[in-house]
Short mmCIF file of C-alpha atoms in Angstrom, two decimals:
data_model
loop_
_atom_site.label_atom_id
_atom_site.label_comp_id
_atom_site.label_asym_id
_atom_site.label_seq_id
_atom_site.Cartn_x
_atom_site.Cartn_y
_atom_site.Cartn_z
CA MET A 27 -55.96 29.05 -115.72
CA THR A 28 -55.92 32.82 -115.94
CA GLY A 29 -53.88 32.95 -119.16
CA ASN A 30 -51.04 35.36 -119.72
CA ARG A 31 -52.91 38.53 -118.87
CA PRO A 32 -51.10 40.29 -116.03
CA ARG A 33 -53.21 40.94 -112.97
CA ALA A 34 -53.61 44.47 -111.71
CA PRO A 35 -51.58 45.17 -108.57
CA HIS A 36 -53.51 44.88 -105.33
CA ARG A 37 -54.85 48.21 -104.13
CA SER A 38 -56.65 49.17 -100.98
CA THR A 39 -60.29 50.19 -101.11
CA ALA A 40 -59.32 53.84 -100.63
CA GLN A 41 -56.78 53.69 -103.44
CA ARG A 42 -59.26 52.00 -105.78
CA ARG A 43 -61.95 54.57 -105.01
CA GLY A 44 -59.50 57.41 -105.59
CA ASP A 45 -58.56 55.95 -108.98
CA MET A 46 -62.22 55.30 -109.78
CA LEU A 47 -63.09 58.89 -108.95
CA ARG A 48 -60.47 60.13 -111.39
CA GLU A 49 -61.90 57.83 -114.08
CA VAL A 50 -65.41 59.18 -113.54
CA LEU A 51 -64.21 62.79 -113.56
CA ALA A 52 -62.47 62.02 -116.87
CA GLY A 53 -65.78 60.81 -118.31
CA ASN A 54 -65.30 57.05 -117.85
CA GLY A 55 -68.18 56.22 -115.53
CA ASP A 56 -69.70 53.05 -117.01
CA ILE A 57 -70.07 50.34 -114.36
CA ALA A 58 -69.09 47.41 -116.60
CA GLU A 59 -66.04 49.24 -117.92
CA LEU A 60 -64.95 50.23 -114.43
CA ALA A 61 -65.32 46.62 -113.24
CA ALA A 62 -63.09 45.43 -116.07
CA ARG A 63 -60.62 48.27 -115.55
CA PHE A 64 -60.16 47.54 -111.85
CA GLU A 65 -60.73 43.76 -112.02
CA VAL A 66 -63.47 43.81 -109.39
CA SER A 67 -67.11 42.76 -109.43
CA VAL A 68 -69.92 44.97 -110.66
CA SER A 69 -71.37 45.00 -107.14
CA THR A 70 -68.04 46.29 -105.79
CA VAL A 71 -68.09 49.09 -108.37
CA ARG A 72 -71.65 49.98 -107.38
CA ARG A 73 -70.62 50.21 -103.71
CA ASP A 74 -67.60 52.34 -104.58
CA LEU A 75 -69.65 54.69 -106.75
CA GLN A 76 -72.34 54.96 -104.11
CA GLN A 77 -69.77 55.95 -101.48
CA LEU A 78 -68.18 58.49 -103.82
CA ALA A 79 -71.64 59.92 -104.49
CA GLU A 80 -72.43 60.11 -100.77
CA ASP A 81 -69.11 61.87 -100.27
CA GLY A 82 -70.29 64.47 -102.77
CA HIS A 83 -67.70 63.81 -105.48
CA ILE A 84 -69.95 62.48 -108.27
CA HIS A 85 -73.56 61.89 -109.32
CA ARG A 86 -74.90 58.34 -109.72
CA THR A 87 -76.67 57.39 -112.94
CA TYR A 88 -78.55 54.26 -114.01
CA GLY A 89 -75.49 52.66 -115.63
CA GLY A 90 -72.70 54.23 -113.65
CA ALA A 91 -71.76 57.75 -112.57
CA VAL A 92 -70.92 61.18 -113.92
CA ALA A 93 -69.16 64.25 -112.66
CA GLY A 94 -71.70 66.98 -111.94
CA GLU A 95 -71.11 70.54 -113.07
CA HIS A 96 -70.80 71.50 -109.42
CA THR A 97 -71.25 69.23 -106.45
CA VAL A 98 -74.07 69.91 -104.01
CA GLU A 99 -72.54 70.86 -100.68
CA ARG A 100 -73.11 68.27 -97.97
CA THR A 101 -73.80 68.73 -94.28
CA LEU A 102 -71.20 68.04 -91.61
CA ASP A 103 -73.00 64.82 -90.65
CA GLN A 104 -72.93 63.61 -94.24
CA LYS A 105 -69.23 64.40 -94.57
CA GLU A 106 -68.44 62.74 -91.24
CA SER A 107 -69.84 59.41 -92.45
CA GLY A 108 -67.26 58.97 -95.21
CA ASN A 109 -63.65 57.73 -94.95
CA ARG A 110 -63.68 57.65 -91.17
CA VAL A 111 -60.54 55.53 -90.77
CA GLN A 112 -58.53 57.70 -93.15
CA LYS A 113 -59.67 60.94 -91.53
CA GLU A 114 -58.80 59.63 -88.10
CA ALA A 115 -55.30 58.62 -89.22
CA ILE A 116 -54.70 62.07 -90.75
CA ALA A 117 -55.98 63.81 -87.62
CA GLN A 118 -53.70 61.75 -85.39
CA LEU A 119 -50.72 62.57 -87.61
CA ALA A 120 -51.57 66.28 -87.49
CA ALA A 121 -51.92 66.19 -83.70
CA ALA A 122 -48.43 64.70 -83.42
CA TRP A 123 -47.06 67.83 -85.10
CA VAL A 124 -48.49 70.07 -82.38
CA ALA A 125 -46.34 70.74 -79.32
CA ASP A 126 -47.61 71.98 -75.97
CA GLY A 127 -47.30 75.75 -75.92
CA ASP A 128 -47.99 76.15 -79.64
CA VAL A 129 -50.42 78.67 -81.08
CA VAL A 130 -52.51 76.71 -83.57
CA LEU A 131 -55.11 77.86 -86.09
CA ILE A 132 -57.73 75.25 -87.01
CA ASP A 133 -60.00 75.70 -90.02
CA ALA A 134 -63.53 74.32 -90.38
CA GLY A 135 -63.97 70.75 -91.63
CA THR A 136 -64.52 67.19 -90.47
CA THR A 137 -60.86 66.09 -90.43
CA THR A 138 -59.78 69.33 -88.78
CA GLY A 139 -62.59 68.75 -86.28
CA ARG A 140 -61.08 65.37 -85.45
CA LEU A 141 -57.73 67.09 -84.94
CA ALA A 142 -59.35 69.45 -82.43
CA ARG A 143 -60.71 66.49 -80.50
CA HIS A 144 -57.20 65.01 -80.27
CA LEU A 145 -55.93 68.27 -78.73
CA ARG A 146 -58.41 68.27 -75.82
CA SER A 147 -55.90 66.86 -73.35
CA ARG A 148 -53.01 69.16 -74.28
CA ASP A 149 -51.56 71.67 -71.85
CA GLY A 150 -50.57 75.27 -72.48
CA LEU A 151 -51.96 75.21 -76.01
CA THR A 152 -53.64 78.17 -77.72
CA VAL A 153 -56.13 77.27 -80.44
CA ILE A 154 -57.66 79.85 -82.75
CA THR A 155 -60.54 78.59 -84.86
CA ASN A 156 -63.40 79.47 -87.15
CA SER A 157 -64.90 75.99 -86.75
CA THR A 158 -68.04 75.25 -84.76
CA THR A 159 -66.88 71.62 -84.58
CA ALA A 160 -63.53 72.58 -83.03
CA LEU A 161 -65.35 74.93 -80.68
CA ARG A 162 -67.56 72.07 -79.50
CA HIS A 163 -64.57 69.81 -78.83
CA LEU A 164 -62.37 72.39 -77.09
CA ALA A 165 -64.76 74.71 -75.24
CA ASP A 166 -64.26 72.86 -71.93
CA ALA A 167 -60.64 71.69 -72.44
CA PRO A 168 -58.84 73.01 -69.31
CA GLY A 169 -55.36 73.22 -70.82
CA VAL A 170 -56.40 74.96 -74.04
CA GLU A 171 -56.78 78.70 -74.47
CA LEU A 172 -59.52 78.92 -77.09
CA ILE A 173 -59.97 81.94 -79.35
CA VAL A 174 -62.94 81.97 -81.73
CA LEU A 175 -62.80 84.09 -84.88
CA GLY A 176 -65.81 86.38 -85.16
CA GLY A 177 -68.49 86.36 -87.84
CA ARG A 178 -71.60 84.50 -88.91
CA VAL A 179 -71.93 80.71 -88.91
CA ARG A 180 -72.04 79.43 -92.46
CA ARG A 181 -74.23 76.40 -93.05
CA PRO A 182 -73.92 73.57 -93.80
CA ASN A 183 -70.18 73.34 -93.04
CA GLY A 184 -70.07 75.18 -89.70
CA ALA A 185 -67.43 77.74 -90.70
CA ILE A 186 -67.49 81.12 -88.95
CA LEU A 187 -66.81 83.75 -91.60
CA GLY A 188 -66.88 87.51 -91.98
CA PRO A 189 -64.88 90.75 -91.78
CA ALA A 190 -64.52 90.57 -87.99
CA GLY A 191 -62.75 87.21 -88.19
CA GLU A 192 -60.51 88.39 -91.02
CA ASP A 193 -59.56 91.45 -88.98
CA MET A 194 -58.56 89.17 -86.10
CA LEU A 195 -56.51 86.98 -88.45
CA ARG A 196 -54.41 89.95 -89.54
CA ARG A 197 -53.29 90.40 -85.92
CA ILE A 198 -52.03 86.88 -85.23
CA THR A 199 -49.15 84.70 -86.37
CA PRO A 200 -49.90 81.07 -85.45
CA ASP A 201 -47.14 78.49 -85.25
CA ARG A 202 -49.21 76.09 -87.36
CA VAL A 203 -52.29 76.44 -89.52
CA PHE A 204 -54.41 73.39 -90.31
CA LEU A 205 -56.78 73.83 -93.24
CA GLY A 206 -59.63 71.63 -94.40
CA ALA A 207 -60.73 71.19 -98.01
CA ASP A 208 -63.56 69.68 -100.06
CA GLY A 209 -61.05 68.93 -102.82
CA VAL A 210 -57.38 69.68 -103.43
CA HIS A 211 -55.94 70.29 -106.89
CA ALA A 212 -52.20 70.62 -107.56
CA ARG A 213 -52.71 73.58 -109.91
CA ASP A 214 -55.71 75.37 -108.40
CA GLY A 215 -55.35 74.64 -104.69
CA LEU A 216 -58.14 74.05 -102.19
CA SER A 217 -61.66 73.78 -103.61
CA CYS A 218 -64.14 75.87 -101.62
CA PRO A 219 -67.96 76.15 -101.73
CA SER A 220 -67.92 79.97 -101.60
CA LEU A 221 -65.65 82.85 -102.59
CA GLU A 222 -65.80 84.13 -99.01
CA GLN A 223 -64.43 80.84 -97.70
CA ALA A 224 -61.68 80.72 -100.33
CA HIS A 225 -60.54 84.20 -99.27
CA ALA A 226 -60.55 83.20 -95.58
CA LYS A 227 -58.41 80.11 -96.24
CA GLU A 228 -55.85 82.09 -98.21
CA LEU A 229 -55.62 84.63 -95.41
CA MET A 230 -55.16 81.83 -92.86
CA ALA A 231 -52.37 80.33 -94.97
CA ARG A 232 -50.59 83.68 -95.17
CA ARG A 233 -50.63 84.15 -91.39
CA GLY A 234 -49.15 80.79 -90.31
CA ARG A 235 -45.47 79.93 -89.91
CA GLU A 236 -46.33 76.40 -91.08
CA VAL A 237 -49.35 75.53 -93.21
CA CYS A 238 -50.87 72.04 -93.40
CA VAL A 239 -53.85 70.92 -95.48
CA LEU A 240 -55.73 67.87 -94.19
CA ALA A 241 -57.35 65.89 -97.02
CA ASP A 242 -58.03 62.19 -97.49
CA ALA A 243 -56.95 60.48 -100.71
CA THR A 244 -60.32 60.72 -102.47
CA LYS A 245 -60.04 64.53 -102.44
CA LEU A 246 -56.71 64.69 -104.26
CA GLY A 247 -56.94 66.01 -107.79
CA THR A 248 -60.59 67.03 -107.40
CA SER A 249 -62.30 70.43 -107.56
CA PRO A 250 -65.97 69.95 -106.68
CA PHE A 251 -66.61 73.69 -106.34
CA PRO A 252 -65.74 76.67 -108.56
CA TYR A 253 -63.83 78.67 -105.93
CA HIS A 254 -60.24 77.99 -104.87
CA ALA A 255 -57.68 79.00 -102.27
CA LEU A 256 -54.08 78.61 -103.37
CA PRO A 257 -51.33 78.87 -100.73
CA GLU A 258 -48.62 81.24 -101.93
CA ARG A 259 -45.87 79.82 -99.72
CA PRO A 260 -44.56 76.31 -98.95
CA TRP A 261 -47.23 74.05 -97.45
CA THR A 262 -47.70 70.44 -96.41
CA LEU A 263 -50.45 68.12 -97.57
CA LEU A 264 -51.36 65.54 -94.94
CA THR A 265 -53.24 62.67 -96.55
CA ASP A 266 -53.72 58.93 -96.04
CA ALA A 267 -51.74 55.93 -97.25
CA GLY A 268 -54.28 55.29 -100.01
CA ALA A 269 -53.13 58.34 -101.96
CA ASP A 270 -52.43 57.58 -105.62
CA PRO A 271 -48.68 57.98 -106.38
CA GLY A 272 -49.46 59.93 -109.54
CA ALA A 273 -51.62 62.38 -107.61
CA VAL A 274 -48.86 62.80 -105.03
CA ARG A 275 -46.29 63.52 -107.75
CA ALA A 276 -48.54 66.22 -109.19
CA PHE A 277 -48.44 68.06 -105.85
CA THR A 278 -44.73 67.65 -105.16
CA ALA A 279 -43.95 68.81 -108.71
CA THR A 280 -45.23 72.27 -107.78
CA GLU A 281 -42.18 72.62 -105.49
CA LEU A 282 -44.28 74.46 -102.90
CA CYS A 283 -46.02 71.34 -101.59
CA THR A 284 -44.65 68.52 -99.45
CA VAL A 285 -46.86 65.43 -99.10
CA VAL A 286 -46.91 63.34 -95.92
CA THR A 287 -49.09 60.24 -95.62
CA ALA A 288 -50.60 58.84 -92.47
#
């Protein structure tokens, strides 16, 4: 007999990890308390916390996890290893929004990189990018006119940044802009590891006729870095089906953001 205590509604692993991340960021990172809160085993909590730590959202401690003052920036390979299924679903959804003949601007990032890979077989497409990952996927795509924004390659995220690229951005008006993010906050916008990158993202958002941010559910409501890019015009957040409904409401309440789940 389980008694009269109501059971928590079933949630996917991605949804649970997103909720667990918010608990840790709020200061509730004890393993035993998290296990009781989510009605899962301690070993499941440990696995969830370890994945969140590998994704760069939190720091593991002996008895649980804490939110670091600022997250250490991870390499592209480290980012690529997390939430693969969710990123792939978001990238496929984003690719479906692109029509042959479009002029598309693709930002640096792992999910945006997956989007670039899905556009390899398109015809009559123009892609402008500051992403070394997108460049690698599209350099030999016969139906894609590829334009690379100028500047220096920033490590570890493979973004090409600098005044030359910004000067090029001011001369284009893409049909669609697809931005990546390390975290997305309803109030502050896209969390960025450097002020230079935050400025570049805001400029990209201003140039596009449509602006989409690609971010899996674990990034919603988080700001792992102290710099932010906030779109000043209506934009769309493309995320996965594991997105917490409360987090989604926070974005739609801003009236500038529309949320679409893959």
